[in-house]
Amino acid sequence: MTDLQNQHAGFAAIIGAPNAGKSTLVNRLTGTKVSIVTQKVQTTRFPVRGIAIYGDAQIVLVDTPGIFSPRRRLDRAMVASAWGGADDADVVVHLIDAASHIAAEGKDGTAADRRSAEDTETIIAALKEAGKQVILTLNKIDGMRRDTLLALSHSLYETGVYSEVFMISALSGDGVDDLGKRLAEAMPAGPWLYPEDQSADVPMRVLAAEITREKVYLRVHEELPYSAAVETTSFEDRADGSVRIEQTIYVERESQRPIVLGKGGQTLKWIGQKAREELNELLDRQVHLFLTVKVDPKWQDSRALYAQFGLDYDV
């Protein structure tokens, strides 16, 4: 345990366009899985707090939803949540997918690359308007030419919203430790906010729902758009030390229900099995998981779901 008189603790928010790698970075810094990661953009829907320790400093990492141009109520709530996480933090990291940003400037760039670059420009403009200076972190640098990265970092630094630049690969861990040490230096003096062995500040029933939602997207990401949510409706400790968890998977249309169920219920069985395996390991006890698929065209207007994730319904 660190000397109480030398302790530092505070909040570091990770902001960026969808799919910049924020969740991967938070998981890498904490050394454990606290945020779900899929190949789909906009996977994180609410600020997830991971807890990292560097020397005498405890860093509460806020993995925010991707910042993009909102169209629906849920979009607005997610973007407001992201900016709220940044406003409340002691230090802010703007994570940018370097490879995607470079690709967006060339003829080989995809529509997703260009959207990501546009979202980045939106974030820069908002930071300028707020008079904020944040840490620029270029991610996914694996295999990129150094002169290309230096040119990108220079052009972004010229915007005036960055105090310094880091280049990392959240996936491989390259450069992440240097960033972690810098965040530790930015933490104000004060006692640690969480016990030394705690790696996340997420209600367990919410984290359980997120783990199941990750499995839904991993299995049916091609067929199912962002029209799914998972709610933990029951979380019951049993006398034998196990836990019984009941969850509802919401989809918007009747045609989406068979996609989640699969032929003979095989897809839902796979989702349940994978979620159960991870929950068994996470909770270090036996988990009895029961999944139900429900069609609700208006689940995105459910105040209860917004409350579960700590999102502001009325943004």
Coordinates of C-alpha atoms in Angstrom, one line a residue:
M1 CA 0.0 0.0 0.0
T2 CA 1.3 3.5 -0.8
D3 CA 2.1 6.1 1.8
L4 CA -1.1 7.9 2.6
Q5 CA 0.7 11.3 2.8
N6 CA 2.0 10.9 -0.8
Q7 CA -1.2 9.7 -2.4
H8 CA -2.7 11.4 -5.5
A9 CA -6.1 10.7 -7.0
G10 CA -8.3 12.1 -9.7
F11 CA -10.2 11.6 -13.0
A12 CA -8.9 11.3 -16.5
A13 CA -11.5 11.4 -19.3
I14 CA -10.8 9.6 -22.6
I15 CA -12.8 11.3 -25.4
G16 CA -12.8 10.7 -29.2
A17 CA -14.8 9.8 -32.2
P18 CA -16.6 6.4 -32.2
N19 CA -14.2 3.5 -32.6
A20 CA -11.0 5.5 -31.8
G21 CA -10.1 2.7 -29.4
K22 CA -11.1 4.4 -26.1
S23 CA -12.4 1.2 -24.4
T24 CA -9.3 -0.8 -25.5
L25 CA -7.1 2.0 -24.0
V26 CA -9.0 2.0 -20.7
N27 CA -8.9 -1.8 -20.5
R28 CA -5.1 -1.7 -21.2
L29 CA -4.4 1.0 -18.6
T30 CA -6.4 -0.8 -15.9
G31 CA -5.0 -4.2 -16.8
T32 CA -8.4 -5.7 -16.8
K33 CA -11.7 -5.6 -18.8
V34 CA -13.9 -2.8 -17.6
S35 CA -15.4 -1.7 -20.9
I36 CA -16.8 -3.7 -23.7
V37 CA -15.0 -3.8 -27.1
T38 CA -16.5 -4.8 -30.4
Q39 CA -15.9 -4.1 -34.0
K40 CA -19.0 -1.9 -34.1
V41 CA -18.6 1.9 -33.5
Q42 CA -20.6 3.6 -30.7
T43 CA -20.4 0.5 -28.5
T44 CA -19.9 2.4 -25.3
R45 CA -23.2 4.1 -24.3
F46 CA -22.3 5.6 -20.9
P47 CA -19.2 6.7 -19.0
V48 CA -17.4 3.6 -17.6
R49 CA -14.9 4.2 -14.8
G50 CA -11.8 2.0 -14.8
I51 CA -9.3 2.4 -12.0
A52 CA -5.5 2.4 -12.7
I53 CA -2.7 2.8 -10.2
Y54 CA 0.7 4.2 -11.2
G55 CA 3.0 4.6 -8.2
D56 CA 1.3 6.8 -5.6
A57 CA -1.4 7.9 -8.0
Q58 CA -4.8 6.4 -8.5
I59 CA -6.3 7.4 -11.9
V60 CA -10.0 7.0 -12.3
L61 CA -10.4 6.6 -16.1
V62 CA -13.6 7.7 -17.7
D63 CA -14.2 5.8 -20.9
T64 CA -16.8 8.1 -22.6
P65 CA -19.2 7.3 -25.4
G66 CA -17.9 8.3 -28.8
I67 CA -18.6 11.9 -29.8
F68 CA -20.4 12.3 -33.1
S69 CA -23.3 14.2 -34.6
P70 CA -26.4 13.0 -32.7
R71 CA -29.6 12.2 -34.5
R72 CA -31.7 10.3 -32.0
R73 CA -32.5 10.8 -28.3
L74 CA -30.0 8.1 -27.3
D75 CA -27.4 9.7 -29.5
R76 CA -27.9 13.1 -27.8
A77 CA -27.7 11.5 -24.3
M78 CA -24.5 9.6 -25.2
V79 CA -22.8 12.7 -26.6
A80 CA -23.9 14.8 -23.6
S81 CA -22.6 12.1 -21.3
A82 CA -19.2 12.2 -23.1
W83 CA -18.8 15.9 -22.7
G84 CA -20.0 15.7 -19.1
G85 CA -17.2 13.2 -18.4
A86 CA -14.7 15.6 -19.9
D87 CA -15.9 18.6 -18.0
D88 CA -15.6 16.9 -14.7
A89 CA -12.1 15.5 -15.3
D90 CA -8.7 16.7 -14.0
V91 CA -7.2 15.8 -17.3
V92 CA -8.6 15.0 -20.7
V93 CA -7.2 12.7 -23.4
H94 CA -8.4 13.2 -27.0
L95 CA -7.8 9.8 -28.6
I96 CA -7.6 9.7 -32.4
D97 CA -7.4 6.7 -34.8
A98 CA -4.3 7.8 -36.6
A99 CA -4.6 5.3 -39.4
S100 CA -8.3 6.2 -40.1
H101 CA -7.5 9.9 -40.0
I102 CA -4.7 9.6 -42.5
A103 CA -6.9 7.4 -44.8
A104 CA -9.7 9.9 -44.7
E105 CA -7.4 12.4 -46.4
G106 CA -6.6 10.1 -49.3
K107 CA -8.6 8.5 -52.1
D108 CA -8.5 5.1 -50.4
G109 CA -10.4 6.3 -47.3
T110 CA -13.7 4.7 -46.6
A111 CA -17.0 6.5 -45.6
A112 CA -16.3 5.4 -42.0
D113 CA -12.8 7.0 -42.2
R114 CA -14.3 10.3 -43.4
R115 CA -17.0 10.2 -40.7
S116 CA -14.4 9.6 -38.0
A117 CA -12.3 12.6 -39.3
E118 CA -15.4 14.8 -39.4
D119 CA -16.2 13.8 -35.8
T120 CA -12.7 14.6 -34.8
E121 CA -13.1 18.1 -36.4
T122 CA -16.3 18.6 -34.4
I123 CA -14.4 17.7 -31.2
I124 CA -11.6 20.1 -32.0
A125 CA -14.1 22.9 -32.7
A126 CA -15.9 22.3 -29.4
L127 CA -12.6 22.2 -27.5
K128 CA -11.6 25.6 -29.1
E129 CA -14.9 27.1 -28.2
A130 CA -14.6 25.9 -24.6
G131 CA -11.0 27.2 -24.4
K132 CA -9.8 23.7 -23.3
Q133 CA -6.3 22.3 -23.7
V134 CA -6.1 18.5 -23.7
I135 CA -3.6 15.7 -24.3
L136 CA -3.6 14.5 -28.0
T137 CA -3.1 10.8 -28.3
L138 CA -2.7 9.2 -31.7
N139 CA -3.8 5.5 -31.5
K140 CA -3.5 2.5 -33.9
I141 CA 0.0 3.6 -35.0
D142 CA 1.1 0.0 -35.7
G143 CA 2.9 -0.2 -39.0
M144 CA 2.6 3.5 -39.8
R145 CA 5.5 5.5 -41.1
R146 CA 7.0 7.8 -38.5
D147 CA 7.2 10.8 -40.8
T148 CA 3.5 10.4 -41.6
L149 CA 2.7 10.3 -37.9
L150 CA 4.8 13.4 -37.2
A151 CA 3.1 15.3 -40.0
L152 CA -0.3 14.4 -38.6
S153 CA 0.6 15.3 -35.0
H154 CA 2.0 18.6 -36.2
S155 CA -1.1 19.6 -38.1
L156 CA -3.4 18.6 -35.2
Y157 CA -1.1 20.4 -32.7
E158 CA -1.4 23.6 -34.7
T159 CA -5.1 23.8 -33.9
G160 CA -4.1 25.1 -30.4
V161 CA -6.2 22.7 -28.3
Y162 CA -3.4 20.3 -27.4
S163 CA -0.8 20.6 -24.6
E164 CA 1.2 17.6 -25.7
V165 CA 1.2 14.6 -27.9
F166 CA 1.5 10.8 -27.3
M167 CA 1.6 8.1 -29.9
I168 CA 0.3 4.7 -28.8
S169 CA -1.1 1.3 -29.8
A170 CA -3.8 0.5 -27.2
L171 CA -4.1 -2.9 -28.7
S172 CA -0.4 -3.9 -28.4
G173 CA 0.3 -1.6 -25.4
D174 CA 3.1 0.3 -27.3
G175 CA 3.5 3.7 -25.6
V176 CA 0.6 3.2 -23.2
D177 CA 2.7 3.1 -20.1
D178 CA 4.2 6.5 -20.9
L179 CA 0.7 7.9 -21.3
G180 CA -0.3 6.3 -18.0
K181 CA 2.7 7.9 -16.2
R182 CA 1.8 11.3 -17.6
L183 CA -1.8 10.9 -16.4
A184 CA -0.5 10.0 -13.0
E185 CA 1.5 13.2 -12.8
A186 CA -1.7 15.2 -13.5
M187 CA -3.6 13.7 -10.6
P188 CA -4.1 16.1 -7.7
A189 CA -2.8 15.3 -4.2
G190 CA -5.3 13.5 -2.0
P191 CA -6.4 10.1 -0.7
W192 CA -7.3 7.4 -3.1
L193 CA -10.9 7.2 -4.0
Y194 CA -11.2 3.4 -4.2
P195 CA -9.7 0.4 -2.5
E196 CA -6.4 -0.7 -4.0
D197 CA -7.7 -3.9 -5.4
Q198 CA -10.8 -2.4 -7.2
S199 CA -10.4 -2.1 -11.0
A200 CA -13.8 -0.6 -11.9
D201 CA -16.6 1.6 -10.6
V202 CA -19.6 0.1 -12.6
P203 CA -22.7 -1.3 -10.9
M204 CA -22.5 -5.1 -11.3
R205 CA -25.9 -5.5 -12.8
V206 CA -25.0 -2.8 -15.4
L207 CA -21.6 -4.5 -16.2
A208 CA -23.4 -7.8 -16.5
A209 CA -25.8 -6.3 -19.0
E210 CA -22.9 -4.8 -21.0
I211 CA -21.1 -8.1 -21.2
T212 CA -24.2 -9.7 -22.7
R213 CA -24.7 -6.8 -25.1
E214 CA -21.1 -7.3 -26.2
K215 CA -21.8 -11.0 -27.0
V216 CA -25.0 -10.0 -28.9
Y217 CA -22.9 -7.6 -31.2
L218 CA -20.0 -10.1 -31.5
R219 CA -22.4 -12.7 -32.8
V220 CA -24.9 -10.8 -35.0
H221 CA -23.1 -7.5 -35.8
E222 CA -23.7 -7.9 -39.5
E223 CA -27.5 -8.5 -39.3
L224 CA -28.3 -6.3 -36.3
P225 CA -27.8 -2.5 -36.3
Y226 CA -27.8 -0.5 -33.1
S227 CA -31.3 -1.5 -32.4
A228 CA -30.5 -3.7 -29.3
A229 CA -30.2 -3.1 -25.6
V230 CA -29.8 -5.4 -22.6
E231 CA -31.3 -4.7 -19.2
T232 CA -30.6 -6.7 -16.1
T233 CA -34.0 -7.3 -14.6
S234 CA -33.0 -9.5 -11.7
F235 CA -29.7 -10.0 -9.8
E236 CA -30.1 -12.4 -7.0
D237 CA -27.5 -13.9 -4.6
R238 CA -28.3 -17.5 -3.8
A239 CA -27.7 -19.4 -0.5
D240 CA -25.2 -21.8 -2.2
G241 CA -22.9 -18.8 -3.2
S242 CA -24.0 -18.7 -6.8
V243 CA -25.9 -15.8 -8.4
R244 CA -29.1 -15.9 -10.6
I245 CA -29.2 -13.2 -13.2
E246 CA -32.2 -12.5 -15.5
Q247 CA -31.8 -10.2 -18.5
T248 CA -33.9 -8.9 -21.3
I249 CA -32.5 -8.3 -24.7
Y250 CA -34.6 -5.6 -26.4
V251 CA -34.9 -5.3 -30.2
E252 CA -37.0 -2.7 -32.1
R253 CA -38.7 -4.9 -34.7
E254 CA -40.3 -8.3 -34.8
S255 CA -38.0 -9.2 -37.7
Q256 CA -35.0 -8.8 -35.5
R257 CA -36.1 -11.2 -32.8
P258 CA -35.3 -14.4 -34.9
I259 CA -31.9 -12.9 -35.6
V260 CA -31.1 -12.9 -31.9
L261 CA -32.7 -16.2 -31.3
G262 CA -31.1 -18.0 -34.2
K263 CA -32.3 -21.4 -35.7
G264 CA -33.6 -23.5 -32.9
G265 CA -32.5 -20.9 -30.4
Q266 CA -28.8 -21.6 -31.1
T267 CA -27.7 -17.9 -31.4
L268 CA -29.3 -17.0 -28.1
K269 CA -27.7 -20.1 -26.5
W270 CA -24.3 -19.0 -27.8
I271 CA -24.8 -15.5 -26.4
G272 CA -25.9 -16.8 -23.1
Q273 CA -23.0 -19.3 -22.8
K274 CA -20.3 -16.8 -23.7
A275 CA -21.8 -14.1 -21.3
R276 CA -22.1 -16.7 -18.6
E277 CA -18.5 -17.9 -19.0
E278 CA -17.2 -14.3 -18.6
L279 CA -19.5 -13.5 -15.7
N280 CA -18.3 -16.7 -13.9
E281 CA -14.7 -15.5 -14.2
L282 CA -15.5 -11.9 -13.3
L283 CA -17.6 -12.7 -10.2
D284 CA -15.5 -15.7 -9.3
R285 CA -18.6 -17.8 -8.6
Q286 CA -21.2 -19.8 -10.5
V287 CA -23.6 -17.7 -12.5
H288 CA -27.1 -18.9 -13.6
L289 CA -28.0 -16.6 -16.5
F290 CA -31.5 -16.4 -18.1
L291 CA -32.1 -14.4 -21.3
T292 CA -35.3 -13.2 -22.8
V293 CA -35.7 -11.5 -26.1
K294 CA -38.4 -8.8 -26.2
V295 CA -39.6 -6.6 -29.1
D296 CA -40.1 -3.0 -28.0
P297 CA -40.1 -0.4 -30.8
K298 CA -39.7 2.3 -28.2
W299 CA -37.0 0.9 -26.0
Q300 CA -34.8 3.9 -26.8
D301 CA -37.5 6.0 -25.1
S302 CA -37.4 4.0 -21.9
R303 CA -36.5 6.2 -18.9
A304 CA -35.6 3.0 -16.9
L305 CA -32.9 2.0 -19.4
Y306 CA -31.4 5.5 -19.4
A307 CA -31.4 5.5 -15.6
Q308 CA -29.6 2.1 -15.6
F309 CA -26.8 3.6 -17.6
G310 CA -26.7 7.0 -15.8
L311 CA -27.8 8.9 -19.0
D312 CA -29.8 12.0 -19.1
Y313 CA -33.2 11.2 -20.7
D314 CA -34.1 14.8 -21.2
V315 CA -31.0 16.1 -23.0

